């Protein structure tokens, strides 16, 4: 399992701000974090689950998820 943190997700969403990324990750439809590290300050997610969520809910913002590869 590959893990991603908030800054990684921001990049995967096309470079949105950390504030906007926090709003998105707090949505009920967004995958739950798999763990919290750094004394509870940093949440981490399963990259595959985040990629699947982006593909379903925000495909126009996908970056760094494999969906932007050219054929």
Short mmCIF file of C-alpha atoms in Angstrom, two decimals:
data_model
loop_
_atom_site.label_atom_id
_atom_site.label_comp_id
_atom_site.label_asym_id
_atom_site.label_seq_id
_atom_site.Cartn_x
_atom_site.Cartn_y
_atom_site.Cartn_z
CA UNK A 1 0.00 0.00 0.00
CA UNK A 2 1.36 3.41 -0.99
CA UNK A 3 0.44 6.25 1.34
CA UNK A 4 -0.14 9.92 0.54
CA UNK A 5 -0.40 12.96 2.79
CA UNK A 6 -2.37 16.16 2.32
CA UNK A 7 0.32 17.85 0.20
CA UNK A 8 0.43 14.83 -2.12
CA UNK A 9 -3.35 14.93 -2.53
CA UNK A 10 -3.19 18.66 -3.30
CA UNK A 11 -0.79 17.87 -6.14
CA UNK A 12 -2.96 14.97 -7.35
CA UNK A 13 -5.89 17.43 -7.52
CA UNK A 14 -3.97 19.71 -9.85
CA UNK A 15 -2.12 21.84 -7.33
CA UNK A 16 -5.04 23.13 -5.26
CA UNK A 17 -4.27 24.87 -1.97
CA UNK A 18 -3.83 22.98 1.30
CA UNK A 19 -6.96 24.70 2.62
CA UNK A 20 -9.01 23.49 -0.34
CA UNK A 21 -7.49 20.03 -0.05
CA UNK A 22 -8.51 19.88 3.62
CA UNK A 23 -12.07 20.83 2.67
CA UNK A 24 -12.14 18.07 0.05
CA UNK A 25 -10.65 15.39 2.34
CA UNK A 26 -13.24 16.21 5.01
CA UNK A 27 -16.14 15.33 2.66
CA UNK A 28 -18.21 12.29 3.55
CA UNK A 29 -17.48 10.72 0.15
CA UNK A 30 -13.70 11.03 0.49
CA UNK A 31 -11.86 7.90 1.66
CA UNK A 32 -11.07 7.79 5.36
CA UNK A 33 -7.42 8.22 6.30
CA UNK A 34 -5.68 4.93 7.01
CA UNK A 35 -3.63 6.41 9.85
CA UNK A 36 -2.62 9.56 11.66
CA UNK A 37 1.07 10.14 12.31
CA UNK A 38 3.31 12.78 13.90
CA UNK A 39 1.44 12.81 17.21
CA UNK A 40 -1.93 13.06 15.49
CA UNK A 41 -1.03 16.03 13.30
CA UNK A 42 -0.68 14.33 9.91
CA UNK A 43 -3.29 12.12 8.26
CA UNK A 44 -2.30 9.67 5.54
CA UNK A 45 -4.45 7.93 2.93
CA UNK A 46 -4.16 4.91 0.68
CA UNK A 47 -3.03 6.34 -2.67
CA UNK A 48 -5.13 3.88 -4.68
CA UNK A 49 -8.29 4.89 -2.79
CA UNK A 50 -7.56 8.58 -3.38
CA UNK A 51 -6.89 7.96 -7.09
CA UNK A 52 -10.20 6.12 -7.40
CA UNK A 53 -12.04 8.96 -5.63
CA UNK A 54 -10.47 11.57 -7.91
CA UNK A 55 -11.34 9.53 -11.00
CA UNK A 56 -14.97 9.33 -9.90
CA UNK A 57 -15.61 12.74 -8.34
CA UNK A 58 -13.06 15.15 -9.85
CA UNK A 59 -11.63 13.70 -13.08
CA UNK A 60 -11.07 17.19 -14.49
CA UNK A 61 -8.56 17.88 -11.69
CA UNK A 62 -6.61 14.62 -11.87
CA UNK A 63 -2.86 15.05 -11.86
CA UNK A 64 -0.24 12.56 -10.81
CA UNK A 65 -2.75 9.71 -10.65
CA UNK A 66 -1.81 7.93 -13.83
CA UNK A 67 -4.83 9.36 -15.66
CA UNK A 68 -2.76 12.08 -17.29
CA UNK A 69 -0.54 9.67 -19.20
CA UNK A 70 -0.55 10.05 -22.96
CA UNK A 71 -1.44 6.99 -25.09
#
